[in-house]
């Protein structure tokens, strides 16, 4: 009974991380199209913003892990003060990230500064928050249950973020100029369908497009403050319940070297590095694909909601599935999105699009739940091999997020640069055939290759359900 967690505590823990997902979802689905079609910066500049922003968040991960591992225990805990300190600044940086400054020449610098700041501050919250899983209970089932609660709430947060953003800003991407069918001949360089922009250039920060994006950002600002309050009053952090009093913390650099040599961790990280990059590419290019390549301009916000509702309701199913059939077996569900995404690219039909969105949500739910459910098993395995060290939890979590963010940043940077290379023009009703082909490749072929590569690596992941039980028994004997 000592290690059991109440439903209320699990819910409070899960709700505390939801604001980051609300904000991250809004940025993942809408930031690229906002930078291109509202802020009117070039695709190359947008690729720099996306890549450098992700890279800044990634670089912050090991730095955060280093300082958090050096933190002393306080009355609030060792991890909670970090989350309390950075959340208000995260909310402010998110708000300014969607502000359209009145100047034009230095606009890219504005977005680069605040996107980098937002990513870095998000990391300072996410590293202690995810590592907190290990300090809620020593029981594997309780930790898995808390992780399932967290992932369900994070997917709901992702849904809320995309739905709020999509509904509030939809009017910024609708134009009467683009509701009619295009002329049959769209290859001529003088074609008015190509040359007339669908969105007017915002003359100042009070334009309609800028206003609706700021309204959405203000709503999410309030969500941040609510989530932090619930986390602080609803969660109790335990002082390292795994170690003996005589155990000493592993120095960060030494711990980092040990984790980089730990086989299960390397295989898990490499696998979900590719899979998470695929999901990021789908998210960041989906609205652009619907708008410019699939003639689904009036459906994109509902398709996004369909994806996320499907993901949210399927998290409990995947939790039961992995408990019954094992975590490696559940990973096969990630591959479901591949054939349907290819169908959407080849047959952009609205009915098919909603079916594809539903199936993609099932796959995304599996890709979100599994790595965070498997990572505590890796930490336990490492603990068994290094029984007299402690403090490695933040090292594992921070370095995992570091690698996934770097890979996602590279993927997003390359995808935005590809649009620049193929001639993407902000605000046009219909882009060139090269741009349309590029969007189809970024939505269909590239994620398919990345997911298959990640699942192939996961075949060699050595921790099975039997070895998990053996590790659990060995740790109980050790304690």
JSON list of N, CA, C and O in Angstrom, two decimals, residues 47-104:
[
{"chain": "A", "resi": 47, "resn": "UNK", "atom": "N", "xyz": [12.82, 27.65, -41.87]},
{"chain": "A", "resi": 47, "resn": "UNK", "atom": "CA", "xyz": [13.59, 26.44, -41.55]},
{"chain": "A", "resi": 47, "resn": "UNK", "atom": "C", "xyz": [14.65, 26.73, -40.50]},
{"chain": "A", "resi": 47, "resn": "UNK", "atom": "O", "xyz": [14.90, 25.91, -39.61]},
{"chain": "A", "resi": 48, "resn": "UNK", "atom": "N", "xyz": [15.27, 27.92, -40.57]},
{"chain": "A", "resi": 48, "resn": "UNK", "atom": "CA", "xyz": [16.25, 28.30, -39.55]},
{"chain": "A", "resi": 48, "resn": "UNK", "atom": "C", "xyz": [15.59, 28.44, -38.18]},
{"chain": "A", "resi": 48, "resn": "UNK", "atom": "O", "xyz": [16.14, 27.99, -37.17]},
{"chain": "A", "resi": 49, "resn": "UNK", "atom": "N", "xyz": [14.43, 29.09, -38.14]},
{"chain": "A", "resi": 49, "resn": "UNK", "atom": "CA", "xyz": [13.72, 29.27, -36.88]},
{"chain": "A", "resi": 49, "resn": "UNK", "atom": "C", "xyz": [13.38, 27.91, -36.26]},
{"chain": "A", "resi": 49, "resn": "UNK", "atom": "O", "xyz": [13.63, 27.67, -35.08]},
{"chain": "A", "resi": 50, "resn": "UNK", "atom": "N", "xyz": [12.84, 27.01, -37.09]},
{"chain": "A", "resi": 50, "resn": "UNK", "atom": "CA", "xyz": [12.41, 25.71, -36.58]},
{"chain": "A", "resi": 50, "resn": "UNK", "atom": "C", "xyz": [13.60, 24.87, -36.13]},
{"chain": "A", "resi": 50, "resn": "UNK", "atom": "O", "xyz": [13.58, 24.25, -35.07]},
{"chain": "A", "resi": 51, "resn": "UNK", "atom": "N", "xyz": [14.66, 24.85, -36.94]},
{"chain": "A", "resi": 51, "resn": "UNK", "atom": "CA", "xyz": [15.80, 24.01, -36.59]},
{"chain": "A", "resi": 51, "resn": "UNK", "atom": "C", "xyz": [16.56, 24.56, -35.38]},
{"chain": "A", "resi": 51, "resn": "UNK", "atom": "O", "xyz": [16.85, 23.83, -34.43]},
{"chain": "A", "resi": 52, "resn": "UNK", "atom": "N", "xyz": [16.89, 25.86, -35.40]},
{"chain": "A", "resi": 52, "resn": "UNK", "atom": "CA", "xyz": [17.65, 26.45, -34.30]},
{"chain": "A", "resi": 52, "resn": "UNK", "atom": "C", "xyz": [16.83, 26.40, -33.01]},
{"chain": "A", "resi": 52, "resn": "UNK", "atom": "O", "xyz": [17.36, 26.17, -31.92]},
{"chain": "A", "resi": 53, "resn": "UNK", "atom": "N", "xyz": [15.51, 26.61, -33.12]},
{"chain": "A", "resi": 53, "resn": "UNK", "atom": "CA", "xyz": [14.66, 26.53, -31.94]},
{"chain": "A", "resi": 53, "resn": "UNK", "atom": "C", "xyz": [14.68, 25.14, -31.32]},
{"chain": "A", "resi": 53, "resn": "UNK", "atom": "O", "xyz": [14.86, 24.98, -30.11]},
{"chain": "A", "resi": 54, "resn": "UNK", "atom": "N", "xyz": [14.50, 24.12, -32.14]},
{"chain": "A", "resi": 54, "resn": "UNK", "atom": "CA", "xyz": [14.56, 22.75, -31.65]},
{"chain": "A", "resi": 54, "resn": "UNK", "atom": "C", "xyz": [15.94, 22.42, -31.09]},
{"chain": "A", "resi": 54, "resn": "UNK", "atom": "O", "xyz": [16.08, 21.75, -30.06]},
{"chain": "A", "resi": 55, "resn": "UNK", "atom": "N", "xyz": [16.97, 22.90, -31.78]},
{"chain": "A", "resi": 55, "resn": "UNK", "atom": "CA", "xyz": [18.34, 22.64, -31.33]},
{"chain": "A", "resi": 55, "resn": "UNK", "atom": "C", "xyz": [18.61, 23.30, -29.98]},
{"chain": "A", "resi": 55, "resn": "UNK", "atom": "O", "xyz": [19.27, 22.72, -29.12]},
{"chain": "A", "resi": 56, "resn": "UNK", "atom": "N", "xyz": [18.07, 24.51, -29.78]},
{"chain": "A", "resi": 56, "resn": "UNK", "atom": "CA", "xyz": [18.28, 25.18, -28.49]},
{"chain": "A", "resi": 56, "resn": "UNK", "atom": "C", "xyz": [17.60, 24.41, -27.37]},
{"chain": "A", "resi": 56, "resn": "UNK", "atom": "O", "xyz": [18.15, 24.28, -26.27]},
{"chain": "A", "resi": 57, "resn": "UNK", "atom": "N", "xyz": [16.40, 23.87, -27.65]},
{"chain": "A", "resi": 57, "resn": "UNK", "atom": "CA", "xyz": [15.75, 23.03, -26.65]},
{"chain": "A", "resi": 57, "resn": "UNK", "atom": "C", "xyz": [16.52, 21.76, -26.38]},
{"chain": "A", "resi": 57, "resn": "UNK", "atom": "O", "xyz": [16.63, 21.31, -25.23]},
{"chain": "A", "resi": 58, "resn": "UNK", "atom": "N", "xyz": [17.10, 21.19, -27.45]},
{"chain": "A", "resi": 58, "resn": "UNK", "atom": "CA", "xyz": [17.88, 19.97, -27.28]},
{"chain": "A", "resi": 58, "resn": "UNK", "atom": "C", "xyz": [19.15, 20.21, -26.47]},
{"chain": "A", "resi": 58, "resn": "UNK", "atom": "O", "xyz": [19.50, 19.42, -25.59]},
{"chain": "A", "resi": 59, "resn": "UNK", "atom": "N", "xyz": [19.83, 21.31, -26.75]},
{"chain": "A", "resi": 59, "resn": "UNK", "atom": "CA", "xyz": [21.07, 21.62, -26.02]},
{"chain": "A", "resi": 59, "resn": "UNK", "atom": "C", "xyz": [20.75, 21.88, -24.55]},
{"chain": "A", "resi": 59, "resn": "UNK", "atom": "O", "xyz": [21.56, 21.56, -23.66]},
{"chain": "A", "resi": 60, "resn": "UNK", "atom": "N", "xyz": [19.58, 22.43, -24.28]},
{"chain": "A", "resi": 60, "resn": "UNK", "atom": "CA", "xyz": [19.20, 22.70, -22.90]},
{"chain": "A", "resi": 60, "resn": "UNK", "atom": "C", "xyz": [18.99, 21.43, -22.11]},
{"chain": "A", "resi": 60, "resn": "UNK", "atom": "O", "xyz": [19.15, 21.42, -20.88]},
{"chain": "A", "resi": 61, "resn": "UNK", "atom": "N", "xyz": [18.65, 20.33, -22.79]},
{"chain": "A", "resi": 61, "resn": "UNK", "atom": "CA", "xyz": [18.35, 19.07, -22.09]},
{"chain": "A", "resi": 61, "resn": "UNK", "atom": "C", "xyz": [19.51, 18.58, -21.22]},
{"chain": "A", "resi": 61, "resn": "UNK", "atom": "O", "xyz": [19.33, 18.36, -20.02]},
{"chain": "A", "resi": 62, "resn": "UNK", "atom": "N", "xyz": [20.71, 18.35, -21.79]},
{"chain": "A", "resi": 62, "resn": "UNK", "atom": "CA", "xyz": [21.79, 17.89, -20.92]},
{"chain": "A", "resi": 62, "resn": "UNK", "atom": "C", "xyz": [22.21, 18.93, -19.89]},
{"chain": "A", "resi": 62, "resn": "UNK", "atom": "O", "xyz": [22.62, 18.58, -18.78]},
{"chain": "A", "resi": 63, "resn": "UNK", "atom": "N", "xyz": [22.11, 20.23, -20.26]},
{"chain": "A", "resi": 63, "resn": "UNK", "atom": "CA", "xyz": [22.43, 21.28, -19.29]},
{"chain": "A", "resi": 63, "resn": "UNK", "atom": "C", "xyz": [21.46, 21.22, -18.11]},
{"chain": "A", "resi": 63, "resn": "UNK", "atom": "O", "xyz": [21.86, 21.29, -16.94]},
{"chain": "A", "resi": 64, "resn": "UNK", "atom": "N", "xyz": [20.16, 21.08, -18.44]},
{"chain": "A", "resi": 64, "resn": "UNK", "atom": "CA", "xyz": [19.16, 20.96, -17.37]},
{"chain": "A", "resi": 64, "resn": "UNK", "atom": "C", "xyz": [19.40, 19.71, -16.54]},
{"chain": "A", "resi": 64, "resn": "UNK", "atom": "O", "xyz": [19.33, 19.75, -15.31]},
{"chain": "A", "resi": 65, "resn": "UNK", "atom": "N", "xyz": [19.72, 18.61, -17.22]},
{"chain": "A", "resi": 65, "resn": "UNK", "atom": "CA", "xyz": [20.00, 17.37, -16.49]},
{"chain": "A", "resi": 65, "resn": "UNK", "atom": "C", "xyz": [21.17, 17.52, -15.55]},
{"chain": "A", "resi": 65, "resn": "UNK", "atom": "O", "xyz": [21.15, 17.01, -14.42]},
{"chain": "A", "resi": 66, "resn": "UNK", "atom": "N", "xyz": [22.21, 18.25, -15.98]},
{"chain": "A", "resi": 66, "resn": "UNK", "atom": "CA", "xyz": [23.39, 18.45, -15.14]},
{"chain": "A", "resi": 66, "resn": "UNK", "atom": "C", "xyz": [23.05, 19.22, -13.88]},
{"chain": "A", "resi": 66, "resn": "UNK", "atom": "O", "xyz": [23.37, 18.81, -12.76]},
{"chain": "A", "resi": 67, "resn": "UNK", "atom": "N", "xyz": [22.37, 20.37, -14.04]},
{"chain": "A", "resi": 67, "resn": "UNK", "atom": "CA", "xyz": [22.07, 21.22, -12.88]},
{"chain": "A", "resi": 67, "resn": "UNK", "atom": "C", "xyz": [21.02, 20.59, -11.97]},
{"chain": "A", "resi": 67, "resn": "UNK", "atom": "O", "xyz": [21.09, 20.72, -10.75]},
{"chain": "A", "resi": 68, "resn": "UNK", "atom": "N", "xyz": [20.05, 19.89, -12.57]},
{"chain": "A", "resi": 68, "resn": "UNK", "atom": "CA", "xyz": [19.02, 19.25, -11.74]},
{"chain": "A", "resi": 68, "resn": "UNK", "atom": "C", "xyz": [19.64, 18.12, -10.92]},
{"chain": "A", "resi": 68, "resn": "UNK", "atom": "O", "xyz": [19.29, 17.92, -9.76]},
{"chain": "A", "resi": 69, "resn": "UNK", "atom": "N", "xyz": [20.58, 17.39, -11.53]},
{"chain": "A", "resi": 69, "resn": "UNK", "atom": "CA", "xyz": [21.23, 16.31, -10.79]},
{"chain": "A", "resi": 69, "resn": "UNK", "atom": "C", "xyz": [22.06, 16.84, -9.62]},
{"chain": "A", "resi": 69, "resn": "UNK", "atom": "O", "xyz": [22.32, 16.12, -8.66]},
{"chain": "A", "resi": 70, "resn": "UNK", "atom": "N", "xyz": [22.47, 18.11, -9.69]},
{"chain": "A", "resi": 70, "resn": "UNK", "atom": "CA", "xyz": [23.23, 18.74, -8.60]},
{"chain": "A", "resi": 70, "resn": "UNK", "atom": "C", "xyz": [22.33, 19.39, -7.55]},
{"chain": "A", "resi": 70, "resn": "UNK", "atom": "O", "xyz": [22.83, 19.87, -6.52]},
{"chain": "A", "resi": 71, "resn": "UNK", "atom": "N", "xyz": [21.03, 19.42, -7.82]},
{"chain": "A", "resi": 71, "resn": "UNK", "atom": "CA", "xyz": [20.12, 20.13, -6.92]},
{"chain": "A", "resi": 71, "resn": "UNK", "atom": "C", "xyz": [20.01, 19.43, -5.57]},
{"chain": "A", "resi": 71, "resn": "UNK", "atom": "O", "xyz": [20.07, 18.20, -5.48]},
{"chain": "A", "resi": 72, "resn": "UNK", "atom": "N", "xyz": [19.83, 20.22, -4.54]},
{"chain": "A", "resi": 72, "resn": "UNK", "atom": "CA", "xyz": [19.64, 19.71, -3.19]},
{"chain": "A", "resi": 72, "resn": "UNK", "atom": "C", "xyz": [18.16, 19.53, -2.90]},
{"chain": "A", "resi": 72, "resn": "UNK", "atom": "O", "xyz": [17.29, 20.17, -3.48]},
{"chain": "A", "resi": 73, "resn": "UNK", "atom": "N", "xyz": [17.87, 18.65, -1.98]},
{"chain": "A", "resi": 73, "resn": "UNK", "atom": "CA", "xyz": [16.49, 18.40, -1.57]},
{"chain": "A", "resi": 73, "resn": "UNK", "atom": "C", "xyz": [15.96, 19.59, -0.79]},
{"chain": "A", "resi": 73, "resn": "UNK", "atom": "O", "xyz": [16.63, 20.14, 0.08]},
{"chain": "A", "resi": 74, "resn": "UNK", "atom": "N", "xyz": [14.75, 20.04, -1.12]},
{"chain": "A", "resi": 74, "resn": "UNK", "atom": "CA", "xyz": [14.10, 21.14, -0.41]},
{"chain": "A", "resi": 74, "resn": "UNK", "atom": "C", "xyz": [12.76, 20.65, 0.14]},
{"chain": "A", "resi": 74, "resn": "UNK", "atom": "O", "xyz": [12.36, 19.50, -0.08]},
{"chain": "A", "resi": 75, "resn": "UNK", "atom": "N", "xyz": [12.06, 21.52, 0.83]},
{"chain": "A", "resi": 75, "resn": "UNK", "atom": "CA", "xyz": [10.76, 21.15, 1.38]},
{"chain": "A", "resi": 75, "resn": "UNK", "atom": "C", "xyz": [9.76, 20.82, 0.28]},
{"chain": "A", "resi": 75, "resn": "UNK", "atom": "O", "xyz": [8.83, 20.04, 0.48]},
{"chain": "A", "resi": 76, "resn": "UNK", "atom": "N", "xyz": [9.93, 21.44, -0.90]},
{"chain": "A", "resi": 76, "resn": "UNK", "atom": "CA", "xyz": [9.05, 21.15, -2.03]},
{"chain": "A", "resi": 76, "resn": "UNK", "atom": "C", "xyz": [9.54, 19.96, -2.84]},
{"chain": "A", "resi": 76, "resn": "UNK", "atom": "O", "xyz": [8.84, 19.50, -3.74]},
{"chain": "A", "resi": 77, "resn": "UNK", "atom": "N", "xyz": [10.74, 19.46, -2.56]},
{"chain": "A", "resi": 77, "resn": "UNK", "atom": "CA", "xyz": [11.31, 18.38, -3.33]},
{"chain": "A", "resi": 77, "resn": "UNK", "atom": "C", "xyz": [12.57, 18.85, -4.05]},
{"chain": "A", "resi": 77, "resn": "UNK", "atom": "O", "xyz": [13.04, 19.98, -3.86]},
{"chain": "A", "resi": 78, "resn": "UNK", "atom": "N", "xyz": [13.09, 17.99, -4.90]},
{"chain": "A", "resi": 78, "resn": "UNK", "atom": "CA", "xyz": [14.28, 18.34, -5.67]},
{"chain": "A", "resi": 78, "resn": "UNK", "atom": "C", "xyz": [13.93, 18.79, -7.09]},
{"chain": "A", "resi": 78, "resn": "UNK", "atom": "O", "xyz": [14.63, 19.60, -7.70]},
{"chain": "A", "resi": 79, "resn": "UNK", "atom": "N", "xyz": [12.83, 18.29, -7.61]},
{"chain": "A", "resi": 79, "resn": "UNK", "atom": "CA", "xyz": [12.44, 18.59, -8.99]},
{"chain": "A", "resi": 79, "resn": "UNK", "atom": "C", "xyz": [11.38, 19.68, -9.07]},
{"chain": "A", "resi": 79, "resn": "UNK", "atom": "O", "xyz": [11.36, 20.46, -10.03]},
{"chain": "A", "resi": 80, "resn": "UNK", "atom": "N", "xyz": [10.49, 19.74, -8.09]},
{"chain": "A", "resi": 80, "resn": "UNK", "atom": "CA", "xyz": [9.38, 20.68, -8.14]},
{"chain": "A", "resi": 80, "resn": "UNK", "atom": "C", "xyz": [9.81, 22.15, -8.24]},
{"chain": "A", "resi": 80, "resn": "UNK", "atom": "O", "xyz": [9.19, 22.92, -9.00]},
{"chain": "A", "resi": 81, "resn": "UNK", "atom": "N", "xyz": [10.86, 22.61, -7.52]},
{"chain": "A", "resi": 81, "resn": "UNK", "atom": "CA", "xyz": [11.24, 24.03, -7.66]},
{"chain": "A", "resi": 81, "resn": "UNK", "atom": "C", "xyz": [11.59, 24.42, -9.09]},
{"chain": "A", "resi": 81, "resn": "UNK", "atom": "O", "xyz": [11.32, 25.56, -9.50]},
{"chain": "A", "resi": 82, "resn": "UNK", "atom": "N", "xyz": [12.19, 23.51, -9.85]},
{"chain": "A", "resi": 82, "resn": "UNK", "atom": "CA", "xyz": [12.51, 23.81, -11.25]},
{"chain": "A", "resi": 82, "resn": "UNK", "atom": "C", "xyz": [11.25, 24.06, -12.07]},
{"chain": "A", "resi": 82, "resn": "UNK", "atom": "O", "xyz": [11.19, 25.00, -12.87]},
{"chain": "A", "resi": 83, "resn": "UNK", "atom": "N", "xyz": [10.25, 23.23, -11.85]},
{"chain": "A", "resi": 83, "resn": "UNK", "atom": "CA", "xyz": [9.00, 23.38, -12.62]},
{"chain": "A", "resi": 83, "resn": "UNK", "atom": "C", "xyz": [8.27, 24.66, -12.24]},
{"chain": "A", "resi": 83, "resn": "UNK", "atom": "O", "xyz": [7.71, 25.35, -13.10]},
{"chain": "A", "resi": 84, "resn": "UNK", "atom": "N", "xyz": [8.29, 24.99, -10.95]},
{"chain": "A", "resi": 84, "resn": "UNK", "atom": "CA", "xyz": [7.62, 26.21, -10.49]},
{"chain": "A", "resi": 84, "resn": "UNK", "atom": "C", "xyz": [8.30, 27.46, -11.03]},
{"chain": "A", "resi": 84, "resn": "UNK", "atom": "O", "xyz": [7.64, 28.44, -11.39]},
{"chain": "A", "resi": 85, "resn": "UNK", "atom": "N", "xyz": [9.63, 27.43, -11.10]},
{"chain": "A", "resi": 85, "resn": "UNK", "atom": "CA", "xyz": [10.38, 28.62, -11.49]},
{"chain": "A", "resi": 85, "resn": "UNK", "atom": "C", "xyz": [10.26, 28.94, -12.98]},
{"chain": "A", "resi": 85, "resn": "UNK", "atom": "O", "xyz": [10.18, 30.10, -13.37]},
{"chain": "A", "resi": 86, "resn": "UNK", "atom": "N", "xyz": [10.24, 27.90, -13.82]},
{"chain": "A", "resi": 86, "resn": "UNK", "atom": "CA", "xyz": [10.34, 28.18, -15.26]},
{"chain": "A", "resi": 86, "resn": "UNK", "atom": "C", "xyz": [8.98, 28.35, -15.94]},
{"chain": "A", "resi": 86, "resn": "UNK", "atom": "O", "xyz": [8.91, 28.97, -17.02]},
{"chain": "A", "resi": 87, "resn": "UNK", "atom": "N", "xyz": [7.89, 27.85, -15.35]},
{"chain": "A", "resi": 87, "resn": "UNK", "atom": "CA", "xyz": [6.60, 27.87, -16.06]},
{"chain": "A", "resi": 87, "resn": "UNK", "atom": "C", "xyz": [6.10, 29.28, -16.38]},
{"chain": "A", "resi": 87, "resn": "UNK", "atom": "O", "xyz": [5.65, 29.53, -17.50]},
{"chain": "A", "resi": 88, "resn": "UNK", "atom": "N", "xyz": [6.14, 30.26, -15.46]},
{"chain": "A", "resi": 88, "resn": "UNK", "atom": "CA", "xyz": [5.67, 31.60, -15.83]},
{"chain": "A", "resi": 88, "resn": "UNK", "atom": "C", "xyz": [6.45, 32.21, -16.99]},
{"chain": "A", "resi": 88, "resn": "UNK", "atom": "O", "xyz": [5.86, 32.84, -17.88]},
{"chain": "A", "resi": 89, "resn": "UNK", "atom": "N", "xyz": [7.76, 32.00, -17.03]},
{"chain": "A", "resi": 89, "resn": "UNK", "atom": "CA", "xyz": [8.56, 32.53, -18.14]},
{"chain": "A", "resi": 89, "resn": "UNK", "atom": "C", "xyz": [8.25, 31.79, -19.44]},
{"chain": "A", "resi": 89, "resn": "UNK", "atom": "O", "xyz": [8.28, 32.38, -20.52]},
{"chain": "A", "resi": 90, "resn": "UNK", "atom": "N", "xyz": [7.96, 30.50, -19.33]},
{"chain": "A", "resi": 90, "resn": "UNK", "atom": "CA", "xyz": [7.57, 29.74, -20.52]},
{"chain": "A", "resi": 90, "resn": "UNK", "atom": "C", "xyz": [6.29, 30.30, -21.12]},
{"chain": "A", "resi": 90, "resn": "UNK", "atom": "O", "xyz": [6.18, 30.45, -22.35]},
{"chain": "A", "resi": 91, "resn": "UNK", "atom": "N", "xyz": [5.32, 30.60, -20.27]},
{"chain": "A", "resi": 91, "resn": "UNK", "atom": "CA", "xyz": [4.04, 31.13, -20.74]},
{"chain": "A", "resi": 91, "resn": "UNK", "atom": "C", "xyz": [4.23, 32.48, -21.44]},
{"chain": "A", "resi": 91, "resn": "UNK", "atom": "O", "xyz": [3.62, 32.74, -22.49]},
{"chain": "A", "resi": 92, "resn": "UNK", "atom": "N", "xyz": [5.07, 33.34, -20.88]},
{"chain": "A", "resi": 92, "resn": "UNK", "atom": "CA", "xyz": [5.31, 34.67, -21.48]},
{"chain": "A", "resi": 92, "resn": "UNK", "atom": "C", "xyz": [6.02, 34.53, -22.83]},
{"chain": "A", "resi": 92, "resn": "UNK", "atom": "O", "xyz": [5.66, 35.19, -23.81]},
{"chain": "A", "resi": 93, "resn": "UNK", "atom": "N", "xyz": [7.03, 33.67, -22.90]},
{"chain": "A", "resi": 93, "resn": "UNK", "atom": "CA", "xyz": [7.76, 33.49, -24.16]},
{"chain": "A", "resi": 93, "resn": "UNK", "atom": "C", "xyz": [6.84, 32.90, -25.24]},
{"chain": "A", "resi": 93, "resn": "UNK", "atom": "O", "xyz": [6.94, 33.24, -26.42]},
{"chain": "A", "resi": 94, "resn": "UNK", "atom": "N", "xyz": [5.92, 32.02, -24.82]},
{"chain": "A", "resi": 94, "resn": "UNK", "atom": "CA", "xyz": [4.96, 31.46, -25.79]},
{"chain": "A", "resi": 94, "resn": "UNK", "atom": "C", "xyz": [4.05, 32.56, -26.34]},
{"chain": "A", "resi": 94, "resn": "UNK", "atom": "O", "xyz": [3.77, 32.60, -27.55]},
{"chain": "A", "resi": 95, "resn": "UNK", "atom": "N", "xyz": [3.60, 33.44, -25.47]},
{"chain": "A", "resi": 95, "resn": "UNK", "atom": "CA", "xyz": [2.73, 34.54, -25.90]},
{"chain": "A", "resi": 95, "resn": "UNK", "atom": "C", "xyz": [3.43, 35.43, -26.92]},
{"chain": "A", "resi": 95, "resn": "UNK", "atom": "O", "xyz": [2.87, 35.79, -27.96]},
{"chain": "A", "resi": 96, "resn": "UNK", "atom": "N", "xyz": [4.69, 35.77, -26.64]},
{"chain": "A", "resi": 96, "resn": "UNK", "atom": "CA", "xyz": [5.44, 36.66, -27.54]},
{"chain": "A", "resi": 96, "resn": "UNK", "atom": "C", "xyz": [5.84, 35.96, -28.83]},
{"chain": "A", "resi": 96, "resn": "UNK", "atom": "O", "xyz": [6.10, 36.62, -29.84]},
{"chain": "A", "resi": 97, "resn": "UNK", "atom": "N", "xyz": [5.85, 34.64, -28.82]},
{"chain": "A", "resi": 97, "resn": "UNK", "atom": "CA", "xyz": [6.21, 33.88, -30.02]},
{"chain": "A", "resi": 97, "resn": "UNK", "atom": "C", "xyz": [5.16, 34.05, -31.12]},
{"chain": "A", "resi": 97, "resn": "UNK", "atom": "O", "xyz": [5.45, 33.90, -32.31]},
{"chain": "A", "resi": 98, "resn": "UNK", "atom": "N", "xyz": [3.93, 34.37, -30.73]},
{"chain": "A", "resi": 98, "resn": "UNK", "atom": "CA", "xyz": [2.85, 34.52, -31.70]},
{"chain": "A", "resi": 98, "resn": "UNK", "atom": "C", "xyz": [2.51, 36.00, -31.96]},
{"chain": "A", "resi": 98, "resn": "UNK", "atom": "O", "xyz": [1.50, 36.29, -32.62]},
{"chain": "A", "resi": 99, "resn": "UNK", "atom": "N", "xyz": [3.32, 36.89, -31.44]},
{"chain": "A", "resi": 99, "resn": "UNK", "atom": "CA", "xyz": [3.07, 38.32, -31.67]},
{"chain": "A", "resi": 99, "resn": "UNK", "atom": "C", "xyz": [3.70, 38.73, -32.99]},
{"chain": "A", "resi": 99, "resn": "UNK", "atom": "O", "xyz": [4.84, 38.38, -33.29]},
{"chain": "A", "resi": 100, "resn": "UNK", "atom": "N", "xyz": [2.95, 39.48, -33.79]},
{"chain": "A", "resi": 100, "resn": "UNK", "atom": "CA", "xyz": [3.46, 39.95, -35.08]},
{"chain": "A", "resi": 100, "resn": "UNK", "atom": "C", "xyz": [4.03, 41.35, -34.90]},
{"chain": "A", "resi": 100, "resn": "UNK", "atom": "O", "xyz": [3.27, 42.31, -34.76]},
{"chain": "A", "resi": 101, "resn": "UNK", "atom": "N", "xyz": [5.35, 41.50, -34.86]},
{"chain": "A", "resi": 101, "resn": "UNK", "atom": "CA", "xyz": [5.93, 42.82, -34.63]},
{"chain": "A", "resi": 101, "resn": "UNK", "atom": "C", "xyz": [5.67, 43.76, -35.80]},
{"chain": "A", "resi": 101, "resn": "UNK", "atom": "O", "xyz": [5.54, 43.31, -36.94]},
{"chain": "A", "resi": 102, "resn": "UNK", "atom": "N", "xyz": [5.59, 45.08, -35.55]},
{"chain": "A", "resi": 102, "resn": "UNK", "atom": "CA", "xyz": [5.27, 46.02, -36.62]},
{"chain": "A", "resi": 102, "resn": "UNK", "atom": "C", "xyz": [6.38, 46.18, -37.65]},
{"chain": "A", "resi": 102, "resn": "UNK", "atom": "O", "xyz": [6.12, 46.62, -38.76]},
{"chain": "A", "resi": 103, "resn": "UNK", "atom": "N", "xyz": [7.61, 45.84, -37.28]},
{"chain": "A", "resi": 103, "resn": "UNK", "atom": "CA", "xyz": [8.71, 45.93, -38.25]},
{"chain": "A", "resi": 103, "resn": "UNK", "atom": "C", "xyz": [8.77, 44.65, -39.09]},
{"chain": "A", "resi": 103, "resn": "UNK", "atom": "O", "xyz": [8.28, 43.59, -38.68]},
{"chain": "A", "resi": 104, "resn": "UNK", "atom": "N", "xyz": [9.37, 44.75, -40.27]},
{"chain": "A", "resi": 104, "resn": "UNK", "atom": "CA", "xyz": [9.41, 43.61, -41.20]},
{"chain": "A", "resi": 104, "resn": "UNK", "atom": "C", "xyz": [10.82, 43.05, -41.34]},
{"chain": "A", "resi": 104, "resn": "UNK", "atom": "O", "xyz": [11.01, 41.83, -41.33]}
]
